[in-house]
Structure formats: structure tokens, C-alpha cells
Amino acid sequence: MQLPFLHDQFLLNPDITYLNFGSFGACPKPIFETYQNFQRELEMEPVQFITVNGLRYLATSREALAKYINVEPDNLVFVTNPSYGVNLIAKSFPLAPGDEILSTNLEYGACDRTWNYYCTKAGAKFVRQPITLPIVSKEQFIEDFFKGLSPRTKAIFISHITSATALRLPVEEICARAKEKGLITFVDGAHAPGHIPLDLSKLQADIYTGAPHKWMMTPKGCSFLYVKKAFQAMLDPLVVSWGYGNPSFAHSQFQDYHQGQGTRDFSAFLTVPKAIQFMEEHQWPEIAKICRALVQKNVDRFCALLGTKPTSPVGDDFLVQMAGIPIGTTEPEKLKQHLFDTYKIEVPVMRQNTNVFLRYSINAFNKPEDLDKLHDALKETAERTSLWKQA
Ligand SMILES: Cc1ncc(COP(=O)(O)O)c(C=O)c1O
């Protein structure tokens, strides 16, 4: 099966080999046009847009997103990014001295920082439970994770798909087990929407944040926070504004507190229905399958070049449209910049704990040759520089 090579649908610079959809997704032209149309409408009549029509579009967009991830629209609010969602929860979470939040040592650095900040303030502890790499099975992962459980654990926080290691984690099993133990479950699904099928009614996550601005390809600044009804009342607004204590405002405290902020351009939130339509028109599940196959097919090849081993079994359980290949370098930032400056390849080289990972992402605009180009560039870099060495 061939990748559809939809490069002409995107605004991406054709001179760049873009292998970093994981950090920042790219917005296809029809979705970007919809975004700009909303912005134009805003500027043509700001009052009507911000106080009347825009709010109607916002409700329509929230309903479309709720249907797409199978939740009640009222349990969903748009946020600018998952960082905002994680901050909102961590700031309000009722932490007492000695409490623990159980997580892994594979989480996104900004989220580690957020939890550390609020846990330290409360005298609580953010537990980055060490996960043994390579992961050999879901069962072993789950066992490793729950070794971090203690009588003081109040909640778990875990990525659906990790950042540097690009691993899809067994959050279904983890959340089910955590709920049996009476813990609050919070899943960081920044990479999940548009990347893997997402049915939040089946996943026992009390709280879930996701980023349509990555794999759903909306413009930047479009993300969501889902919170089960029972946990909504504990959440303070991050920005206190007209939505607070205002009986004449919208319809629920959850929406009012977190949606009703000061003046801002919320056009990116409104593009979700167009993004869903775009994915439907282009048979996205088929495209995702082809991308995934290409990602997986190349793992052993890159590991052989870099002299390292895959961080998990190579298959659908752990790998989707990204792979994080361990690489022997002490200068990841320089290596990343070298690949960009010399070969025009956009690919991240990321630290996680004491390891470094080269993470490639594949989407509809990529060609198999893009990974050949990365392979050859790395080979030549090793021959000409000391930026990385076979491990
Ligand atoms: C796993 C994970 N969580 C959270 C985030 C934060 O996303 P944002 O920068 O959009 O807030 C990222 C960003 O890449 C991520 O990879």
C-alpha cells in the first residue's frame, strides 16, 4: 500500500523533510481557510462574534468533538493546549502533605514540572515511577507502574502516547486497575486525537486532556479538557473572569469557569468540525494504517544504524505513527540543528532521563523516501562529525 502523499493539501515548506508531526502538527489548507474565515468574521463584527455568533459556533464545535471522542459535550471544555489542562487540574487538585500522584518517568517534561510545582507547594510528592526499557509486554509495563503505588497515592497521571519515547501505553488496563483501587485517573492524551481511535466512554479516565492541534491537524491553540461530572466542582478557574459567580452567564459552572475568560481569539477551537470532515473525506483510518506500517517497518533499520534496540515490541500495541529510537549522542540539540541546517530534515532528538531518542513521525504528506533521507543523513553525519556514535 502506498502513502497518499497529500503534500499539496498542507502549507508545509516543500523544501523541508518534515518528520516532526509529534511536536507540532501541520494544518491542511482547507482547515486553515476555515480558521481564517472565522478570524475574518471576528474582525468584521467583533461584538457579534465574541458575544453571540462565536459562542454558537463554539457549542457546535464542542458537540462535534464530544461525538468524535464519545463523551457528553458538557463534560468537555476547550483549552489552548494540554499544558493549560494539566495546570488547571494540578493547581486545583486537593493535595494534602504526604499525598502522592503516581506517574511514570516517561512523561512530558512540562507536565513533570507542573506536577512537581504544585506537589512541592502542598508538601505532596509526584512519583515518577521508573519503567524498565525496553518494555517487553503490556503486563510487564503494568507491573512496573503499579510498583509505585503506596497507601498515600491519590491519583495517577499517565500519557496515552509518550513524547520522547513515542510509546502508546496500555492506559485502558492501567485506568481500570487504578479505579479498582479507588484512585482518580488522569490521562495526558496530547498525542491521541486523530492519531489513534479514541472512545473516552470506554476508557476509565476521570480526566483526559488532548490536543487536536497535533494529529487532528487543527491550527495551534486548540485542545480540550474532559472532566467527569463528579470532579468538576473541585476545579478553580485558572483565569478568574466573567464566568465566575455570574448567574447570568452560560449554563454550567464547568463551562463558565474555564471557557468564560477575557477577550481572546477562540477561532482555533471552532475548526474541529472541519478537521473531522477533512479526516473523513480522506479516509484517515486507512492513511493512519499505512503511516503506522511505515513507522514500524523502519524501526529495526534505524536501530541497526544507531547500534541500539527498540524500546518496545515493534507492533500496534506500542507503536503508532511515531517511533523514538535510542541514539548515542551527548549533544542532541546540536545534532537536531545539524540535521536541519545541513539536510533540511526536521526531526527531534530528545532527552528523557539519561537517554536520548531520535523520534520520527509519519503522516499523510510523507513519502517512504523521507526516512531513507534521514537514514543517509545520519550515516553521513557519523562519518563527518562526532555528533553521534554507534551505541
Ligand atoms: C505527552 C505530551 N503531553 C503534553 C504536551 C504539551 O502539549 P502543549 O505544548 O500543546 O501544551 C506534549 C507536547 O508535545 C506532549 O508530548
PDB file of N, CA and C in Angstrom, residues 71-164:
ATOM      1  N   VAL A  71     -18.079  11.468  24.340  1.00  0.00           N
ATOM      2  CA  VAL A  71     -18.364  11.950  25.705  1.00  0.00           C
ATOM      3  C   VAL A  71     -19.554  12.918  25.636  1.00  0.00           C
ATOM      4  N   GLU A  72     -20.073  13.275  26.796  1.00  0.00           N
ATOM      5  CA  GLU A  72     -21.115  14.307  26.860  1.00  0.00           C
ATOM      6  C   GLU A  72     -20.476  15.672  26.596  1.00  0.00           C
ATOM      7  N   PRO A  73     -21.047  16.500  25.710  1.00  0.00           N
ATOM      8  CA  PRO A  73     -20.417  17.805  25.428  1.00  0.00           C
ATOM      9  C   PRO A  73     -20.205  18.655  26.686  1.00  0.00           C
ATOM     10  N   ASP A  74     -21.107  18.535  27.665  1.00  0.00           N
ATOM     11  CA  ASP A  74     -20.981  19.375  28.855  1.00  0.00           C
ATOM     12  C   ASP A  74     -19.772  19.025  29.726  1.00  0.00           C
ATOM     13  N   ASN A  75     -19.185  17.844  29.486  1.00  0.00           N
ATOM     14  CA  ASN A  75     -18.023  17.441  30.297  1.00  0.00           C
ATOM     15  C   ASN A  75     -16.705  17.798  29.606  1.00  0.00           C
ATOM     16  N   LEU A  76     -16.815  18.628  28.606  1.00  0.00           N
ATOM     17  CA  LEU A  76     -15.664  18.965  27.767  1.00  0.00           C
ATOM     18  C   LEU A  76     -15.511  20.476  27.702  1.00  0.00           C
ATOM     19  N   VAL A  77     -14.299  20.981  27.917  1.00  0.00           N
ATOM     20  CA  VAL A  77     -14.060  22.396  27.633  1.00  0.00           C
ATOM     21  C   VAL A  77     -12.851  22.506  26.711  1.00  0.00           C
ATOM     22  N   PHE A  78     -12.897  23.524  25.865  1.00  0.00           N
ATOM     23  CA  PHE A  78     -11.721  23.805  25.044  1.00  0.00           C
ATOM     24  C   PHE A  78     -10.689  24.524  25.897  1.00  0.00           C
ATOM     25  N   VAL A  79      -9.433  24.153  25.726  1.00  0.00           N
ATOM     26  CA  VAL A  79      -8.319  24.875  26.351  1.00  0.00           C
ATOM     27  C   VAL A  79      -7.290  25.120  25.255  1.00  0.00           C
ATOM     28  N   THR A  80      -6.355  26.004  25.512  1.00  0.00           N
ATOM     29  CA  THR A  80      -5.420  26.324  24.424  1.00  0.00           C
ATOM     30  C   THR A  80      -4.436  25.188  24.151  1.00  0.00           C
ATOM     31  N   ASN A  81      -4.079  24.455  25.176  1.00  0.00           N
ATOM     32  CA  ASN A  81      -3.133  23.348  24.985  1.00  0.00           C
ATOM     33  C   ASN A  81      -3.168  22.419  26.211  1.00  0.00           C
ATOM     34  N   PRO A  82      -2.625  21.214  26.071  1.00  0.00           N
ATOM     35  CA  PRO A  82      -2.629  20.297  27.221  1.00  0.00           C
ATOM     36  C   PRO A  82      -1.876  20.866  28.433  1.00  0.00           C
ATOM     37  N   SER A  83      -0.865  21.709  28.200  1.00  0.00           N
ATOM     38  CA  SER A  83      -0.163  22.323  29.338  1.00  0.00           C
ATOM     39  C   SER A  83      -1.160  23.078  30.211  1.00  0.00           C
ATOM     40  N   TYR A  84      -2.088  23.785  29.577  1.00  0.00           N
ATOM     41  CA  TYR A  84      -3.118  24.526  30.304  1.00  0.00           C
ATOM     42  C   TYR A  84      -4.006  23.545  31.076  1.00  0.00           C
ATOM     43  N   GLY A  85      -4.397  22.467  30.400  1.00  0.00           N
ATOM     44  CA  GLY A  85      -5.263  21.476  31.040  1.00  0.00           C
ATOM     45  C   GLY A  85      -4.595  20.857  32.261  1.00  0.00           C
ATOM     46  N   VAL A  86      -3.329  20.516  32.133  1.00  0.00           N
ATOM     47  CA  VAL A  86      -2.616  19.878  33.257  1.00  0.00           C
ATOM     48  C   VAL A  86      -2.448  20.888  34.395  1.00  0.00           C
ATOM     49  N   ASN A  87      -2.160  22.135  34.058  1.00  0.00           N
ATOM     50  CA  ASN A  87      -2.037  23.172  35.094  1.00  0.00           C
ATOM     51  C   ASN A  87      -3.354  23.373  35.827  1.00  0.00           C
ATOM     52  N   LEU A  88      -4.443  23.402  35.058  1.00  0.00           N
ATOM     53  CA  LEU A  88      -5.758  23.617  35.668  1.00  0.00           C
ATOM     54  C   LEU A  88      -6.029  22.534  36.719  1.00  0.00           C
ATOM     55  N   ILE A  89      -5.759  21.293  36.348  1.00  0.00           N
ATOM     56  CA  ILE A  89      -6.039  20.177  37.269  1.00  0.00           C
ATOM     57  C   ILE A  89      -5.066  20.193  38.451  1.00  0.00           C
ATOM     58  N   ALA A  90      -3.767  20.302  38.156  1.00  0.00           N
ATOM     59  CA  ALA A  90      -2.773  20.194  39.242  1.00  0.00           C
ATOM     60  C   ALA A  90      -2.942  21.316  40.262  1.00  0.00           C
ATOM     61  N   LYS A  91      -3.326  22.497  39.788  1.00  0.00           N
ATOM     62  CA  LYS A  91      -3.480  23.638  40.703  1.00  0.00           C
ATOM     63  C   LYS A  91      -4.660  23.422  41.655  1.00  0.00           C
ATOM     64  N   SER A  92      -5.724  22.811  41.164  1.00  0.00           N
ATOM     65  CA  SER A  92      -6.929  22.630  41.977  1.00  0.00           C
ATOM     66  C   SER A  92      -6.946  21.320  42.741  1.00  0.00           C
ATOM     67  N   PHE A  93      -6.082  20.397  42.365  1.00  0.00           N
ATOM     68  CA  PHE A  93      -6.185  19.054  42.943  1.00  0.00           C
ATOM     69  C   PHE A  93      -6.027  19.129  44.465  1.00  0.00           C
ATOM     70  N   PRO A  94      -6.955  18.525  45.221  1.00  0.00           N
ATOM     71  CA  PRO A  94      -6.901  18.649  46.683  1.00  0.00           C
ATOM     72  C   PRO A  94      -5.766  17.827  47.290  1.00  0.00           C
ATOM     73  N   LEU A  95      -4.550  18.379  47.197  1.00  0.00           N
ATOM     74  CA  LEU A  95      -3.369  17.669  47.694  1.00  0.00           C
ATOM     75  C   LEU A  95      -3.101  18.037  49.155  1.00  0.00           C
ATOM     76  N   ALA A  96      -2.888  17.024  49.991  1.00  0.00           N
ATOM     77  CA  ALA A  96      -2.507  17.260  51.385  1.00  0.00           C
ATOM     78  C   ALA A  96      -1.056  16.820  51.552  1.00  0.00           C
ATOM     79  N   PRO A  97      -0.372  17.338  52.590  1.00  0.00           N
ATOM     80  CA  PRO A  97       1.021  16.908  52.810  1.00  0.00           C
ATOM     81  C   PRO A  97       1.094  15.378  52.871  1.00  0.00           C
ATOM     82  N   GLY A  98       2.067  14.809  52.157  1.00  0.00           N
ATOM     83  CA  GLY A  98       2.254  13.352  52.172  1.00  0.00           C
ATOM     84  C   GLY A  98       1.527  12.634  51.041  1.00  0.00           C
ATOM     85  N   ASP A  99       0.544  13.308  50.402  1.00  0.00           N
ATOM     86  CA  ASP A  99      -0.166  12.660  49.295  1.00  0.00           C
ATOM     87  C   ASP A  99       0.799  12.388  48.134  1.00  0.00           C
ATOM     88  N   GLU A 100       0.432  11.406  47.320  1.00  0.00           N
ATOM     89  CA  GLU A 100       1.274  11.098  46.152  1.00  0.00           C
ATOM     90  C   GLU A 100       0.435  11.020  44.878  1.00  0.00           C
ATOM     91  N   ILE A 101       1.025  11.506  43.798  1.00  0.00           N
ATOM     92  CA  ILE A 101       0.454  11.334  42.451  1.00  0.00           C
ATOM     93  C   ILE A 101       1.378  10.344  41.761  1.00  0.00           C
ATOM     94  N   LEU A 102       0.821   9.214  41.351  1.00  0.00           N
ATOM     95  CA  LEU A 102       1.659   8.191  40.709  1.00  0.00           C
ATOM     96  C   LEU A 102       1.708   8.421  39.199  1.00  0.00           C
ATOM     97  N   SER A 103       2.960   8.508  38.683  1.00  0.00           N
ATOM     98  CA  SER A 103       3.153   8.720  37.253  1.00  0.00           C
ATOM     99  C   SER A 103       4.306   7.828  36.782  1.00  0.00           C
ATOM    100  N   THR A 104       4.837   8.118  35.614  1.00  0.00           N
ATOM    101  CA  THR A 104       5.973   7.320  35.120  1.00  0.00           C
ATOM    102  C   THR A 104       7.158   8.253  34.867  1.00  0.00           C
ATOM    103  N   ASN A 105       8.305   7.652  34.584  1.00  0.00           N
ATOM    104  CA  ASN A 105       9.449   8.502  34.232  1.00  0.00           C
ATOM    105  C   ASN A 105       9.550   8.710  32.715  1.00  0.00           C
ATOM    106  N   LEU A 106       8.393   8.533  32.030  1.00  0.00           N
ATOM    107  CA  LEU A 106       8.372   8.731  30.571  1.00  0.00           C
ATOM    108  C   LEU A 106       7.485   9.907  30.179  1.00  0.00           C
ATOM    109  N   GLU A 107       7.066  10.702  31.176  1.00  0.00           N
ATOM    110  CA  GLU A 107       6.105  11.782  30.887  1.00  0.00           C
ATOM    111  C   GLU A 107       6.779  12.984  30.236  1.00  0.00           C
ATOM    112  N   TYR A 108       5.952  13.849  29.684  1.00  0.00           N
ATOM    113  CA  TYR A 108       6.419  15.070  29.030  1.00  0.00           C
ATOM    114  C   TYR A 108       6.992  16.025  30.089  1.00  0.00           C
ATOM    115  N   GLY A 109       8.158  16.596  29.799  1.00  0.00           N
ATOM    116  CA  GLY A 109       8.874  17.393  30.794  1.00  0.00           C
ATOM    117  C   GLY A 109       8.075  18.543  31.392  1.00  0.00           C
ATOM    118  N   ALA A 110       7.263  19.212  30.568  1.00  0.00           N
ATOM    119  CA  ALA A 110       6.493  20.347  31.090  1.00  0.00           C
ATOM    120  C   ALA A 110       5.450  19.862  32.099  1.00  0.00           C
ATOM    121  N   CYS A 111       4.899  18.677  31.854  1.00  0.00           N
ATOM    122  CA  CYS A 111       3.899  18.129  32.792  1.00  0.00           C
ATOM    123  C   CYS A 111       4.572  17.704  34.092  1.00  0.00           C
ATOM    124  N   ASP A 112       5.759  17.101  33.987  1.00  0.00           N
ATOM    125  CA  ASP A 112       6.545  16.784  35.203  1.00  0.00           C
ATOM    126  C   ASP A 112       6.727  18.043  36.036  1.00  0.00           C
ATOM    127  N   ARG A 113       7.086  19.113  35.342  1.00  0.00           N
ATOM    128  CA  ARG A 113       7.360  20.367  36.051  1.00  0.00           C
ATOM    129  C   ARG A 113       6.102  20.885  36.749  1.00  0.00           C
ATOM    130  N   THR A 114       4.971  20.820  36.041  1.00  0.00           N
ATOM    131  CA  THR A 114       3.704  21.319  36.610  1.00  0.00           C
ATOM    132  C   THR A 114       3.357  20.547  37.877  1.00  0.00           C
ATOM    133  N   TRP A 115       3.390  19.230  37.780  1.00  0.00           N
ATOM    134  CA  TRP A 115       3.031  18.424  38.962  1.00  0.00           C
ATOM    135  C   TRP A 115       4.038  18.637  40.095  1.00  0.00           C
ATOM    136  N   ASN A 116       5.323  18.705  39.725  1.00  0.00           N
ATOM    137  CA  ASN A 116       6.334  18.941  40.778  1.00  0.00           C
ATOM    138  C   ASN A 116       6.078  20.253  41.493  1.00  0.00           C
ATOM    139  N   TYR A 117       5.724  21.268  40.718  1.00  0.00           N
ATOM    140  CA  TYR A 117       5.488  22.602  41.283  1.00  0.00           C
ATOM    141  C   TYR A 117       4.354  22.547  42.317  1.00  0.00           C
ATOM    142  N   TYR A 118       3.200  22.005  41.892  1.00  0.00           N
ATOM    143  CA  TYR A 118       2.044  22.028  42.802  1.00  0.00           C
ATOM    144  C   TYR A 118       2.179  21.005  43.922  1.00  0.00           C
ATOM    145  N   CYS A 119       2.819  19.869  43.655  1.00  0.00           N
ATOM    146  CA  CYS A 119       3.025  18.877  44.733  1.00  0.00           C
ATOM    147  C   CYS A 119       3.969  19.460  45.788  1.00  0.00           C
ATOM    148  N   THR A 120       5.047  20.095  45.347  1.00  0.00           N
ATOM    149  CA  THR A 120       6.005  20.660  46.296  1.00  0.00           C
ATOM    150  C   THR A 120       5.322  21.719  47.162  1.00  0.00           C
ATOM    151  N   LYS A 121       4.511  22.553  46.551  1.00  0.00           N
ATOM    152  CA  LYS A 121       3.789  23.595  47.294  1.00  0.00           C
ATOM    153  C   LYS A 121       2.914  23.008  48.394  1.00  0.00           C
ATOM    154  N   ALA A 122       2.323  21.833  48.089  1.00  0.00           N
ATOM    155  CA  ALA A 122       1.371  21.231  49.039  1.00  0.00           C
ATOM    156  C   ALA A 122       2.056  20.246  49.990  1.00  0.00           C
ATOM    157  N   GLY A 123       3.382  20.040  49.825  1.00  0.00           N
ATOM    158  CA  GLY A 123       4.067  19.034  50.645  1.00  0.00           C
ATOM    159  C   GLY A 123       3.731  17.622  50.186  1.00  0.00           C
ATOM    160  N   ALA A 124       3.254  17.513  48.949  1.00  0.00           N
ATOM    161  CA  ALA A 124       2.924  16.194  48.388  1.00  0.00           C
ATOM    162  C   ALA A 124       4.068  15.739  47.476  1.00  0.00           C
ATOM    163  N   LYS A 125       3.895  14.566  46.842  1.00  0.00           N
ATOM    164  CA  LYS A 125       5.003  14.026  46.040  1.00  0.00           C
ATOM    165  C   LYS A 125       4.500  13.558  44.673  1.00  0.00           C
ATOM    166  N   PHE A 126       5.231  13.954  43.639  1.00  0.00           N
ATOM    167  CA  PHE A 126       4.953  13.469  42.288  1.00  0.00           C
ATOM    168  C   PHE A 126       5.903  12.302  42.038  1.00  0.00           C
ATOM    169  N   VAL A 127       5.358  11.100  41.931  1.00  0.00           N
ATOM    170  CA  VAL A 127       6.192   9.889  41.847  1.00  0.00           C
ATOM    171  C   VAL A 127       6.398   9.508  40.386  1.00  0.00           C
ATOM    172  N   ARG A 128       7.635   9.685  39.908  1.00  0.00           N
ATOM    173  CA  ARG A 128       7.971   9.304  38.524  1.00  0.00           C
ATOM    174  C   ARG A 128       8.458   7.858  38.541  1.00  0.00           C
ATOM    175  N   GLN A 129       7.524   6.944  38.544  1.00  0.00           N
ATOM    176  CA  GLN A 129       7.869   5.538  38.690  1.00  0.00           C
ATOM    177  C   GLN A 129       8.756   5.071  37.524  1.00  0.00           C
ATOM    178  N   PRO A 130       9.951   4.503  37.823  1.00  0.00           N
ATOM    179  CA  PRO A 130      10.826   4.074  36.718  1.00  0.00           C
ATOM    180  C   PRO A 130      10.219   2.910  35.929  1.00  0.00           C
ATOM    181  N   ILE A 131      10.237   3.052  34.632  1.00  0.00           N
ATOM    182  CA  ILE A 131       9.742   1.998  33.734  1.00  0.00           C
ATOM    183  C   ILE A 131      10.967   1.373  33.072  1.00  0.00           C
ATOM    184  N   THR A 132      11.053   0.055  33.117  1.00  0.00           N
ATOM    185  CA  THR A 132      12.208  -0.623  32.528  1.00  0.00           C
ATOM    186  C   THR A 132      12.075  -0.620  31.003  1.00  0.00           C
ATOM    187  N   LEU A 133      13.133  -0.105  30.360  1.00  0.00           N
ATOM    188  CA  LEU A 133      13.178  -0.142  28.895  1.00  0.00           C
ATOM    189  C   LEU A 133      14.239  -1.156  28.462  1.00  0.00           C
ATOM    190  N   PRO A 134      14.036  -1.918  27.427  1.00  0.00           N
ATOM    191  CA  PRO A 134      12.825  -1.924  26.614  1.00  0.00           C
ATOM    192  C   PRO A 134      11.650  -2.572  27.344  1.00  0.00           C
ATOM    193  N   ILE A 135      10.463  -2.067  27.022  1.00  0.00           N
ATOM    194  CA  ILE A 135       9.246  -2.686  27.540  1.00  0.00           C
ATOM    195  C   ILE A 135       9.089  -4.019  26.807  1.00  0.00           C
ATOM    196  N   VAL A 136       8.802  -5.087  27.569  1.00  0.00           N
ATOM    197  CA  VAL A 136       8.672  -6.369  26.864  1.00  0.00           C
ATOM    198  C   VAL A 136       7.213  -6.748  26.629  1.00  0.00           C
ATOM    199  N   SER A 137       6.321  -6.275  27.466  1.00  0.00           N
ATOM    200  CA  SER A 137       4.900  -6.604  27.267  1.00  0.00           C
ATOM    201  C   SER A 137       4.054  -5.601  28.041  1.00  0.00           C
ATOM    202  N   LYS A 138       2.764  -5.562  27.711  1.00  0.00           N
ATOM    203  CA  LYS A 138       1.845  -4.709  28.451  1.00  0.00           C
ATOM    204  C   LYS A 138       1.844  -5.126  29.923  1.00  0.00           C
ATOM    205  N   GLU A 139       1.843  -6.435  30.156  1.00  0.00           N
ATOM    206  CA  GLU A 139       1.759  -6.951  31.524  1.00  0.00           C
ATOM    207  C   GLU A 139       2.944  -6.456  32.352  1.00  0.00           C
ATOM    208  N   GLN A 140       4.144  -6.527  31.729  1.00  0.00           N
ATOM    209  CA  GLN A 140       5.336  -6.089  32.472  1.00  0.00           C
ATOM    210  C   GLN A 140       5.275  -4.591  32.757  1.00  0.00           C
ATOM    211  N   PHE A 141       4.761  -3.832  31.781  1.00  0.00           N
ATOM    212  CA  PHE A 141       4.638  -2.385  31.979  1.00  0.00           C
ATOM    213  C   PHE A 141       3.707  -2.091  33.161  1.00  0.00           C
ATOM    214  N   ILE A 142       2.565  -2.771  33.171  1.00  0.00           N
ATOM    215  CA  ILE A 142       1.561  -2.520  34.215  1.00  0.00           C
ATOM    216  C   ILE A 142       2.136  -2.882  35.588  1.00  0.00           C
ATOM    217  N   GLU A 143       2.882  -3.984  35.622  1.00  0.00           N
ATOM    218  CA  GLU A 143       3.503  -4.405  36.890  1.00  0.00           C
ATOM    219  C   GLU A 143       4.522  -3.359  37.361  1.00  0.00           C
ATOM    220  N   ASP A 144       5.364  -2.926  36.437  1.00  0.00           N
ATOM    221  CA  ASP A 144       6.362  -1.877  36.759  1.00  0.00           C
ATOM    222  C   ASP A 144       5.670  -0.629  37.320  1.00  0.00           C
ATOM    223  N   PHE A 145       4.594  -0.231  36.640  1.00  0.00           N
ATOM    224  CA  PHE A 145       3.913   1.003  37.017  1.00  0.00           C
ATOM    225  C   PHE A 145       3.346   0.904  38.431  1.00  0.00           C
ATOM    226  N   PHE A 146       2.628  -0.170  38.699  1.00  0.00           N
ATOM    227  CA  PHE A 146       1.946  -0.247  39.998  1.00  0.00           C
ATOM    228  C   PHE A 146       2.902  -0.557  41.158  1.00  0.00           C
ATOM    229  N   LYS A 147       4.169  -0.824  40.852  1.00  0.00           N
ATOM    230  CA  LYS A 147       5.160  -0.927  41.944  1.00  0.00           C
ATOM    231  C   LYS A 147       5.285   0.414  42.663  1.00  0.00           C
ATOM    232  N   GLY A 148       4.882   1.473  41.987  1.00  0.00           N
ATOM    233  CA  GLY A 148       4.991   2.815  42.584  1.00  0.00           C
ATOM    234  C   GLY A 148       3.806   3.174  43.483  1.00  0.00           C
ATOM    235  N   LEU A 149       2.842   2.282  43.557  1.00  0.00           N
ATOM    236  CA  LEU A 149       1.637   2.566  44.359  1.00  0.00           C
ATOM    237  C   LEU A 149       1.969   2.521  45.848  1.00  0.00           C
ATOM    238  N   SER A 150       1.354   3.426  46.608  1.00  0.00           N
ATOM    239  CA  SER A 150       1.540   3.379  48.067  1.00  0.00           C
ATOM    240  C   SER A 150       0.204   3.726  48.720  1.00  0.00           C
ATOM    241  N   PRO A 151       0.074   3.535  50.014  1.00  0.00           N
ATOM    242  CA  PRO A 151      -1.196   3.901  50.664  1.00  0.00           C
ATOM    243  C   PRO A 151      -1.494   5.400  50.544  1.00  0.00           C
ATOM    244  N   ARG A 152      -0.484   6.187  50.169  1.00  0.00           N
ATOM    245  CA  ARG A 152      -0.682   7.641  50.071  1.00  0.00           C
ATOM    246  C   ARG A 152      -1.052   8.094  48.645  1.00  0.00           C
ATOM    247  N   THR A 153      -1.064   7.134  47.690  1.00  0.00           N
ATOM    248  CA  THR A 153      -1.378   7.507  46.302  1.00  0.00           C
ATOM    249  C   THR A 153      -2.839   7.967  46.192  1.00  0.00           C
ATOM    250  N   LYS A 154      -3.033   9.143  45.601  1.00  0.00           N
ATOM    251  CA  LYS A 154      -4.386   9.697  45.468  1.00  0.00           C
ATOM    252  C   LYS A 154      -4.874   9.621  44.021  1.00  0.00           C
ATOM    253  N   ALA A 155      -3.937   9.693  43.092  1.00  0.00           N
ATOM    254  CA  ALA A 155      -4.328   9.749  41.676  1.00  0.00           C
ATOM    255  C   ALA A 155      -3.197   9.217  40.825  1.00  0.00           C
ATOM    256  N   ILE A 156      -3.536   8.846  39.604  1.00  0.00           N
ATOM    257  CA  ILE A 156      -2.475   8.518  38.645  1.00  0.00           C
ATOM    258  C   ILE A 156      -2.517   9.539  37.509  1.00  0.00           C
ATOM    259  N   PHE A 157      -1.341   9.793  36.943  1.00  0.00           N
ATOM    260  CA  PHE A 157      -1.220  10.681  35.787  1.00  0.00           C
ATOM    261  C   PHE A 157      -0.310   9.971  34.794  1.00  0.00           C
ATOM    262  N   ILE A 158      -0.843   9.714  33.595  1.00  0.00           N
ATOM    263  CA  ILE A 158      -0.059   8.913  32.636  1.00  0.00           C
ATOM    264  C   ILE A 158      -0.368   9.325  31.197  1.00  0.00           C
ATOM    265  N   SER A 159       0.650   9.274  30.351  1.00  0.00           N
ATOM    266  CA  SER A 159       0.464   9.618  28.931  1.00  0.00           C
ATOM    267  C   SER A 159      -0.215   8.480  28.187  1.00  0.00           C
ATOM    268  N   HIS A 160      -1.070   8.837  27.253  1.00  0.00           N
ATOM    269  CA  HIS A 160      -1.652   7.828  26.364  1.00  0.00           C
ATOM    270  C   HIS A 160      -0.590   7.405  25.345  1.00  0.00           C
ATOM    271  N   ILE A 161       0.076   8.425  24.790  1.00  0.00           N
ATOM    272  CA  ILE A 161       1.241   8.181  23.917  1.00  0.00           C
ATOM    273  C   ILE A 161       2.343   9.102  24.434  1.00  0.00           C
ATOM    274  N   THR A 162       3.502   8.523  24.744  1.00  0.00           N
ATOM    275  CA  THR A 162       4.558   9.328  25.383  1.00  0.00           C
ATOM    276  C   THR A 162       5.246  10.226  24.361  1.00  0.00           C
ATOM    277  N   SER A 163       5.990  11.180  24.863  1.00  0.00           N
ATOM    278  CA  SER A 163       6.609  12.163  23.979  1.00  0.00           C
ATOM    279  C   SER A 163       7.916  11.635  23.380  1.00  0.00           C
ATOM    280  N   ALA A 164       9.023  11.682  24.125  1.00  0.00           N
ATOM    281  CA  ALA A 164      10.324  11.343  23.538  1.00  0.00           C
ATOM    282  C   ALA A 164      10.392   9.880  23.100  1.00  0.00           C
TER     283      ALA A 164
END
